[in-house]
Short mmCIF file of C-alpha atoms in Angstrom, two decimals:
data_model
loop_
_atom_site.label_atom_id
_atom_site.label_comp_id
_atom_site.label_asym_id
_atom_site.label_seq_id
_atom_site.Cartn_x
_atom_site.Cartn_y
_atom_site.Cartn_z
CA MET A 189 141.44 229.75 29.73
CA SER A 190 138.32 227.43 29.36
CA ALA A 191 138.39 225.41 26.06
CA ILE A 192 134.71 226.29 25.25
CA ARG A 193 132.60 229.62 27.42
CA VAL A 194 129.63 230.42 26.57
CA GLN A 195 127.12 233.04 27.58
CA GLY A 196 123.26 233.59 27.20
CA LEU A 197 123.58 231.06 23.82
CA THR A 198 120.22 231.78 22.04
CA LYS A 199 119.14 230.75 18.34
CA SER A 200 115.39 231.14 16.72
CA PHE A 201 114.40 230.60 13.36
CA THR A 202 112.19 232.31 11.53
CA MET A 203 109.22 229.29 9.33
CA LYS A 204 107.05 230.47 7.40
CA HIS A 205 103.51 228.91 6.63
CA LYS A 206 102.49 227.42 2.97
CA GLN A 207 98.48 228.56 2.73
CA ALA A 208 96.80 226.12 0.94
CA GLY A 209 96.05 226.42 -2.66
CA LEU A 210 97.48 228.22 -5.57
CA ILE A 211 96.41 231.57 -4.48
CA GLY A 212 97.84 230.67 -1.56
CA SER A 213 101.08 230.44 -3.00
CA ILE A 214 100.95 233.21 -4.55
CA LYS A 215 99.54 235.28 -1.44
CA GLY A 216 102.34 233.88 0.25
CA LEU A 217 105.40 234.72 -1.70
CA PHE A 218 103.69 238.66 -1.33
CA ASN A 219 102.92 238.55 2.45
CA PRO A 220 103.95 235.41 3.38
CA THR A 221 102.55 234.24 7.43
CA VAL A 222 105.44 233.48 9.48
CA SER A 223 106.16 232.08 13.36
CA GLU A 224 109.44 232.09 15.30
CA LYS A 225 110.67 229.17 16.66
CA VAL A 226 112.91 229.39 19.62
CA ALA A 227 115.36 226.08 18.91
CA VAL A 228 118.07 227.08 22.06
CA LYS A 229 117.08 229.47 24.69
CA PRO A 230 119.79 231.18 26.66
CA ILE A 231 121.71 228.60 27.69
CA ASP A 232 125.12 229.92 29.58
CA PHE A 233 128.27 226.82 30.86
CA THR A 234 131.36 226.46 30.29
CA VAL A 235 133.97 223.47 29.45
CA GLU A 236 137.87 223.35 30.42
CA GLN A 237 140.83 222.07 28.63
CA GLY A 238 140.91 218.57 28.64
CA GLU A 239 136.88 217.95 29.80
CA VAL A 240 135.04 215.01 28.19
CA LEU A 241 131.58 216.61 28.71
CA ALA A 242 128.58 214.78 27.82
CA PHE A 243 125.97 217.28 25.63
CA LEU A 244 122.63 215.57 26.12
CA GLY A 245 118.63 215.78 25.54
CA PRO A 246 116.46 213.85 23.19
CA ASN A 247 115.55 214.61 19.70
CA GLY A 248 114.89 218.61 18.47
CA ALA A 249 116.11 219.23 22.26
CA GLY A 250 118.82 221.70 20.30
CA LYS A 251 122.05 220.00 20.93
CA SER A 252 122.91 220.03 17.15
CA THR A 253 121.97 223.85 16.82
CA THR A 254 124.18 224.06 19.90
CA ILE A 255 127.10 222.62 18.08
CA LYS A 256 126.45 223.87 15.08
CA MET A 257 126.94 227.70 16.57
CA LEU A 258 129.88 226.56 18.41
CA THR A 259 131.60 225.62 14.97
CA GLY A 260 130.52 228.59 13.45
CA ILE A 261 128.08 227.15 11.10
CA LEU A 262 125.59 228.78 12.68
CA HIS A 263 125.14 232.38 13.43
CA PRO A 264 123.28 232.85 16.90
CA SER A 265 120.61 235.12 17.58
CA GLY A 266 121.82 236.29 20.49
CA GLY A 267 124.64 235.92 23.62
CA GLU A 268 128.04 234.80 23.59
CA ALA A 269 130.40 232.12 22.73
CA ALA A 270 134.12 231.60 22.93
CA VAL A 271 135.95 228.84 21.83
CA LEU A 272 139.83 228.55 22.51
CA GLY A 273 139.39 232.43 22.39
CA TYR A 274 137.37 232.38 19.28
CA CYS A 275 134.19 233.79 18.30
CA PRO A 276 132.91 230.62 16.17
CA TRP A 277 130.75 232.79 13.52
CA THR A 278 133.15 235.53 13.19
CA GLU A 279 136.03 233.66 13.04
CA ARG A 280 135.29 230.65 11.90
CA HIS A 281 138.34 230.30 9.38
CA LYS A 282 140.50 230.91 12.54
CA LEU A 283 138.79 228.10 15.05
CA ALA A 284 138.84 225.62 11.96
CA PHE A 285 142.68 225.06 12.23
CA HIS A 286 142.35 224.03 16.04
CA ILE A 287 138.61 222.11 15.91
CA GLY A 288 137.25 218.81 14.74
CA SER A 289 134.68 217.07 14.51
CA VAL A 290 133.18 213.58 13.89
CA PHE A 291 129.39 213.60 12.96
CA GLY A 292 128.08 209.38 13.02
CA GLN A 293 125.38 209.75 10.33
CA LYS A 294 127.10 212.22 8.50
CA SER A 295 130.35 211.13 7.01
CA GLN A 296 133.84 213.87 6.44
CA LEU A 297 135.40 211.18 3.79
CA TRP A 298 135.16 211.09 0.07
CA TYR A 299 132.43 208.55 -0.47
CA HIS A 300 134.55 207.05 -3.82
CA LEU A 301 137.57 207.71 -2.17
CA PRO A 302 140.05 205.28 0.17
CA PRO A 303 141.00 206.95 3.10
CA LEU A 304 144.44 207.68 2.57
CA ASP A 305 143.21 209.37 -0.44
CA THR A 306 141.01 211.74 2.32
CA PHE A 307 143.85 211.87 4.80
CA GLU A 308 145.63 213.16 1.85
CA LEU A 309 143.04 215.99 1.07
CA MET A 310 142.20 216.64 4.70
CA GLY A 311 146.32 217.39 5.57
CA ARG A 312 146.62 219.70 2.47
CA ILE A 313 143.04 221.38 3.56
CA TYR A 314 144.72 221.91 7.35
CA GLU A 315 147.92 223.34 5.98
CA VAL A 316 150.00 220.55 8.08
CA GLY A 317 153.28 220.65 6.61
CA GLN A 318 154.81 217.13 4.89
CA ASN A 319 156.68 215.68 7.33
CA ASP A 320 154.44 216.57 10.38
CA PHE A 321 151.51 215.00 7.80
CA LYS A 322 153.26 211.67 7.16
CA LYS A 323 154.64 211.39 10.92
CA ARG A 324 150.44 211.81 12.44
CA ARG A 325 148.99 210.13 9.51
CA ASP A 326 151.53 206.77 10.12
CA ASP A 327 150.89 206.85 13.92
CA LEU A 328 146.64 207.23 13.35
CA ILE A 329 147.14 204.62 10.72
CA GLU A 330 149.04 202.42 13.55
CA ARG A 331 145.92 203.17 16.36
CA PHE A 332 143.71 203.09 14.72
CA GLU A 333 144.38 199.84 12.84
CA LEU A 334 143.57 201.20 9.50
CA GLY A 335 146.05 199.36 7.25
CA PRO A 336 144.51 196.48 6.24
CA TYR A 337 141.17 198.91 4.40
CA LEU A 338 143.29 202.28 4.03
CA HIS A 339 143.12 201.32 0.02
CA THR A 340 139.61 200.76 -0.16
CA ALA A 341 136.60 202.72 -1.15
CA VAL A 342 135.16 204.34 1.45
CA ARG A 343 131.69 203.19 0.10
CA LYS A 344 133.16 199.43 0.66
CA LEU A 345 134.10 200.10 4.45
CA SER A 346 131.71 198.58 7.07
CA LEU A 347 130.63 201.20 9.30
CA GLY A 348 133.29 200.08 12.70
CA GLU A 349 135.99 201.03 9.72
CA ARG A 350 134.44 203.70 7.99
CA MET A 351 133.64 205.32 11.57
CA ARG A 352 137.28 204.39 12.54
CA CYS A 353 138.55 206.92 9.34
CA GLU A 354 136.24 209.23 10.41
CA ILE A 355 138.04 209.89 13.63
CA ALA A 356 141.47 209.54 12.29
CA ALA A 357 141.06 212.13 9.64
CA ALA A 358 139.36 214.22 12.63
CA LEU A 359 142.71 214.03 13.61
CA LEU A 360 145.27 214.26 11.67
CA HIS A 361 145.25 218.50 12.62
CA ARG A 362 145.91 217.99 16.28
CA PRO A 363 142.80 219.43 17.51
CA GLN A 364 143.02 220.99 21.15
CA ILE A 365 138.63 219.88 20.87
CA VAL A 366 136.54 217.19 18.80
CA PHE A 367 133.25 217.22 18.50
CA LEU A 368 131.88 213.58 18.49
CA ASP A 369 127.71 213.78 17.70
CA GLU A 370 127.17 209.97 17.89
CA PRO A 371 130.54 208.37 17.36
CA THR A 372 129.06 204.74 18.20
CA ILE A 373 125.63 205.13 16.30
CA GLY A 374 124.90 201.64 14.78
CA LEU A 375 127.92 199.97 15.77
CA ASP A 376 128.36 196.14 17.33
CA VAL A 377 129.51 195.59 20.85
CA VAL A 378 133.17 195.01 19.77
CA VAL A 379 133.66 198.40 17.57
CA LYS A 380 131.84 200.42 20.55
CA HIS A 381 134.79 199.05 22.90
CA LYS A 382 137.57 199.60 20.14
CA ILE A 383 136.45 203.24 19.40
CA ARG A 384 135.76 204.14 23.02
CA GLU A 385 139.37 202.83 23.92
CA LEU A 386 140.01 205.38 21.40
CA ILE A 387 138.40 208.39 22.30
CA ARG A 388 139.85 207.58 26.03
CA GLU A 389 143.96 207.61 24.70
CA MET A 390 143.09 210.73 22.78
CA ASN A 391 142.32 212.48 25.39
CA LYS A 392 144.91 211.15 28.04
CA GLU A 393 147.63 210.94 25.72
CA GLU A 394 147.01 214.59 23.52
CA GLY A 395 144.67 216.17 26.24
CA THR A 396 142.19 216.22 23.62
CA THR A 397 138.79 218.72 25.03
CA LEU A 398 135.63 216.21 23.78
CA PHE A 399 132.13 217.13 23.38
CA LEU A 400 130.17 214.33 22.94
CA THR A 401 126.30 213.37 22.61
CA SER A 402 125.27 210.34 22.47
CA HIS A 403 122.08 208.35 22.89
CA ASP A 404 124.24 205.39 24.14
CA ALA A 405 124.60 205.02 27.90
CA GLY A 406 127.88 203.12 27.87
CA ASP A 407 129.46 205.99 25.84
CA ILE A 408 128.23 208.16 28.79
CA GLU A 409 129.88 206.01 31.66
CA GLN A 410 133.11 205.25 29.85
CA LEU A 411 133.94 208.56 28.28
CA CYS A 412 132.63 211.29 30.30
CA LYS A 413 132.96 213.19 34.09
CA ARG A 414 130.36 215.93 33.28
CA ALA A 415 126.94 215.97 31.33
CA ILE A 416 124.82 218.88 30.60
CA VAL A 417 120.99 217.99 29.75
CA ILE A 418 119.16 220.32 27.47
CA ASN A 419 115.72 219.88 26.69
CA HIS A 420 113.43 222.02 24.82
CA GLY A 421 116.82 224.68 23.80
CA GLN A 422 117.38 224.77 27.87
CA ILE A 423 119.97 223.74 29.93
CA ILE A 424 117.81 221.56 32.60
CA LEU A 425 121.25 219.48 34.49
CA ASP A 426 124.79 220.33 34.50
CA ASP A 427 126.07 217.92 37.19
CA THR A 428 128.88 215.22 37.36
CA VAL A 429 128.26 211.30 35.33
CA SER A 430 128.73 209.76 38.86
CA ASN A 431 125.89 212.41 40.68
CA MET A 432 123.95 211.51 37.59
CA LYS A 433 123.85 208.03 37.70
CA ARG A 434 123.46 207.99 41.47
CA ASP A 435 120.35 210.27 40.94
CA PHE A 436 118.69 209.07 38.21
CA LEU A 437 120.08 205.55 37.21
CA THR A 438 117.77 204.08 39.90
CA TYR A 439 116.62 200.83 37.39
CA LYS A 440 118.12 198.36 35.99
CA THR A 441 116.24 196.03 32.78
CA ILE A 442 116.24 192.10 32.62
CA LYS A 443 115.61 190.04 29.90
CA LEU A 444 114.72 186.59 30.88
CA LYS A 445 114.35 183.31 29.05
CA LEU A 446 113.40 180.85 31.16
CA ALA A 447 112.84 176.95 31.29
CA GLU A 448 108.68 176.95 31.48
CA THR A 449 106.26 179.78 31.71
CA PRO A 450 106.16 181.56 35.35
CA GLU A 451 103.15 180.51 37.49
CA HIS A 452 103.74 182.91 39.89
CA PHE A 453 106.95 186.02 39.95
CA HIS A 454 107.54 188.36 42.43
CA CYS A 455 110.52 190.24 43.63
CA GLN A 456 110.32 193.31 46.21
CA GLY A 457 111.66 195.86 43.86
CA VAL A 458 111.80 194.19 40.73
CA GLU A 459 108.20 194.88 38.39
CA ILE A 460 107.85 192.96 34.71
CA VAL A 461 107.44 194.97 32.42
CA LYS A 462 106.71 192.65 29.55
CA GLN A 463 105.99 188.59 29.21
CA ASN A 464 106.05 186.54 25.72
CA GLY A 465 105.97 183.41 27.42
CA SER A 466 109.21 182.41 29.26
CA GLY A 467 110.40 185.66 28.15
CA LEU A 468 109.83 188.27 30.47
CA ARG A 469 111.67 191.67 30.71
CA LEU A 470 112.06 192.75 34.09
CA SER A 471 112.72 196.65 35.30
CA VAL A 472 114.66 196.06 38.87
CA ASP A 473 113.92 199.38 41.10
CA THR A 474 117.96 199.58 42.46
CA THR A 475 116.61 201.66 44.83
CA GLN A 476 115.26 198.50 46.63
CA THR A 477 117.03 195.70 45.66
CA THR A 478 120.06 194.97 43.89
CA ILE A 479 120.35 192.80 40.43
CA GLU A 480 122.51 190.23 42.64
CA GLU A 481 119.32 189.78 45.06
CA ALA A 482 117.36 189.85 42.00
CA LEU A 483 119.25 186.74 40.15
CA ALA A 484 119.58 185.43 43.19
CA TYR A 485 115.18 185.32 43.45
CA ILE A 486 115.45 183.67 39.48
CA VAL A 487 117.77 181.42 39.95
CA ASN A 488 116.26 179.69 43.56
CA ASN A 489 112.56 180.00 41.70
CA HIS A 490 113.07 179.02 38.28
CA ARG A 491 114.75 177.21 36.24
CA LEU A 492 117.04 179.99 34.03
CA VAL A 493 117.82 179.31 30.22
CA ASP A 494 118.84 182.87 28.81
CA VAL A 495 119.42 186.49 30.86
CA THR A 496 120.79 190.07 29.16
CA ILE A 497 121.31 192.59 32.35
CA GLU A 498 120.25 196.35 30.15
CA ASP A 499 120.97 200.08 31.80
CA PRO A 500 117.73 201.76 30.15
CA PRO A 501 117.83 203.81 27.17
CA MET A 502 119.56 207.25 27.69
CA GLU A 503 116.53 208.99 25.95
CA GLU A 504 114.08 207.29 29.06
CA ILE A 505 116.83 208.50 31.48
CA ILE A 506 117.00 212.10 30.32
CA THR A 507 113.26 212.44 29.67
CA HIS A 508 112.90 211.22 34.19
CA ILE A 509 115.27 213.37 34.50
CA TYR A 510 113.75 216.03 32.60
CA ALA A 511 109.59 214.90 34.24
CA ARG A 512 111.65 215.24 37.66
CA THR A 513 112.96 218.19 36.89
CA GLY A 514 110.08 219.84 35.54
CA LYS A 515 108.40 218.73 38.99
CA GLU A 516 111.46 220.57 40.97
CA GLU A 517 110.37 224.03 38.64
CA ALA A 518 107.14 223.66 39.34
CA ARG A 519 107.25 222.84 43.47
CA SER A 520 109.23 226.10 43.12
CA ASP A 521 107.01 227.95 41.33
CA ALA A 522 104.11 227.32 43.81
CA ALA A 523 106.16 228.32 46.55
CA ALA A 524 106.96 231.27 45.66
CA THR A 525 103.38 232.39 44.15
CA LEU A 526 102.39 231.64 47.80
CA SER A 527 104.89 233.44 49.39
#
């Protein structure tokens, strides 16, 4: 049985438009002007048990709306969904005992309480037996290295410390599926690495199915084998991450600091995106050259002070995917019309 199965799932919102002025407001009470906004068009996909799926898309694409439907927070306008065999919006209470969620921008920890108190409360909410709760709590405290700040109020914790506690709290009742919405947002490189390690362990050791949304390319590359891209409420790509990287991650960004302002800079497949004196931001087309060749050219022709190599932001990759997919759809429509 698939962990998540979605067929024709769609969601529309009715929006009221307020008219200007007092008279307009009064008219709006009795005869409101309304319009319908389609947040999610009919979508279909499945997620297998134990899979780590990246659910990607720019802001406003329909990611959060989809997650809210899969967790039972929102009722869909149409279609079907089964999460661990449960209908999320009609069997939400039963489903809640089998899923967990972590939202990077919204805490489930009590702000003025220490994490240990929140863990105790979560254990009771999910009706975890006292012996099982203590064993599970102690295991998570050790694994996530939470000991130093268990008794510190959440409001006094750093973002990285709080995020570790958030994930631990979501795992207390041993959920079969965990929804992770931007779990590494705002974290520094060291903390991101630790969070990713913990997520990998959770999936490998417990077989937890992970449904991940993120704009961080590192999250996607290091954690997920498959990605679904959604834009304007519809799925535009469902493929393995390796295929996505091969087809769409065709360039890298190099930031340079040279000893002096370069008089000329010409390297095949390398474009200067931005220059500020001796500081340059380069875009390297990896279909024409390699990072090694680009760096070799720089070192051989210029005095290098500092260098940073980055993946393009996930937003740019998704925009590129959407643009390319849109062109392919347009060509298909044109071909169909001609035939």
